[in-house]
């Protein structure tokens, strides 16, 4: 029988009532003849609560135990969803990551999926099970310990299952009815897209649009999974939501197709480091060994052989960055006067494949921000995106102003 993957995010399984509504949707697809793999998130708010407990217990926690704790939210919803399906007389069984087994690397907290052998689940489908409910976000390391895939990782679980089972489609049910030109909660004028290219979605996701986890889009692109984002609160239909697909399938083409933001950024500046070969290598090796995910990097002008080096990282990694640099200083690897952390910044980015062939996008973006009196702290660009760090209090304003300036409320 053809296989369909249906993923339900936190708000879609937040209460027993919502689980029932989600289960009804699954029932409709089963009735059409699909074997369904349902991927569930934890109830909304649950994972945050678990992460909070870990941080409170142990600020520089052992990542293996972090995973043991934060993966548990999905175990509850998987079991409840299987029970709900059974109550509807649909043969269903729940699976935790290790039972499948969903094999990952041992990078706890941000593990990557290595393999999903389909045999166990297929054997059950062969015996008449119609719905396999799989706990999202979790897997098992080569050492046999529970891992998690990074926040938002159930999206990646879903796409990986769609690839492993050659599913007809991977439907991501969430609390918005598709992918918008920007977060509709920040810019009310945001417009829903019928389709979006893998590459644009990849940039938007990696720049902060949390509607899909970045890695899920990468996998969908690599394995050509038909990926759809839709609401679990609206009427069920075969062409609802937004299709994430190859560039060639898209007719509409604005130069800029979306605006993304990331609220939790920190701007870190090392004051007075020696300006000589090897220093950048030493700084960023120390940060990487300290487990810090560095994003933007700027080296400032040099005076008398000393320079300032600025980088950005997520706010929850500031303590790690400070610890790593203090150690590097102590070990005599990097000499600097001071490390200044500015945690009141946000990143705002514009994304569009059209930028490849159009000039003037950066100029327009910077003019738009300056017209609102917003100061730009750091800039980075790539082929299809421009990102700036700004003061966090201007983030919403910047997103709305850029959405207006690039006329994203109008289709091309
Ligand atoms: P789930 O719990 O279903 O995985 P998430 O909260 O992870 O849901 O993702 C959905 C949220 O992503 C939406 O509620 C919306 O606020 C946010 N979002 C950010 N950018 C976008 C965008 N461009 N289009 C749609 N939603 C977006
Ligand atoms: N529950 C996990 C999280 O909140 C995974 C997910 O929902 O995708 O990050
Ligand atoms: Mg999510």
Coordinates of N, CA and C and ligand atoms in Angstrom, one line a residue, residues 7 41-42 47 74 137 151-155, ligand 2:
X7 N 3.0 14.6 10.0 CA 3.6 15.1 11.2 C 2.7 16.1 11.9
X41 N 5.1 15.5 17.7 CA 6.0 16.3 18.6 C 5.4 16.1 20.1
X42 N 6.1 16.7 21.0 CA 5.6 16.8 22.4 C 4.5 17.8 22.4
X47 N 8.5 20.6 25.7 CA 10.0 20.5 25.6 C 10.7 21.7 26.3
X74 N 7.9 13.5 23.7 CA 7.3 12.8 22.5 C 6.8 11.4 22.8
X137 N 11.8 13.7 16.8 CA 12.8 14.4 17.6 C 13.9 13.5 18.2
X151 N 16.2 21.5 18.4 CA 14.9 22.0 18.5 C 14.2 22.0 17.2
X152 N 12.9 21.6 17.2 CA 12.2 21.6 15.9 C 12.4 20.3 15.1
X153 N 13.2 19.3 15.8 CA 13.7 18.2 15.0 C 12.6 17.2 14.6
X154 N 11.4 17.3 15.0 CA 10.4 16.3 14.5 C 10.1 16.5 13.0
X155 N 10.3 17.7 12.5 CA 10.1 17.9 11.1 C 11.1 17.0 10.4
Ligands
LIG2 N1 9.4 18.9 20.7 C1 10.6 19.3 20.1 C2 10.8 20.8 20.2 O1 10.0 21.5 20.8 C3 10.7 18.8 18.7 C4 9.6 19.4 17.8 O2 8.6 19.7 18.2 O3 9.9 19.4 16.6 O4 11.8 21.3 19.8

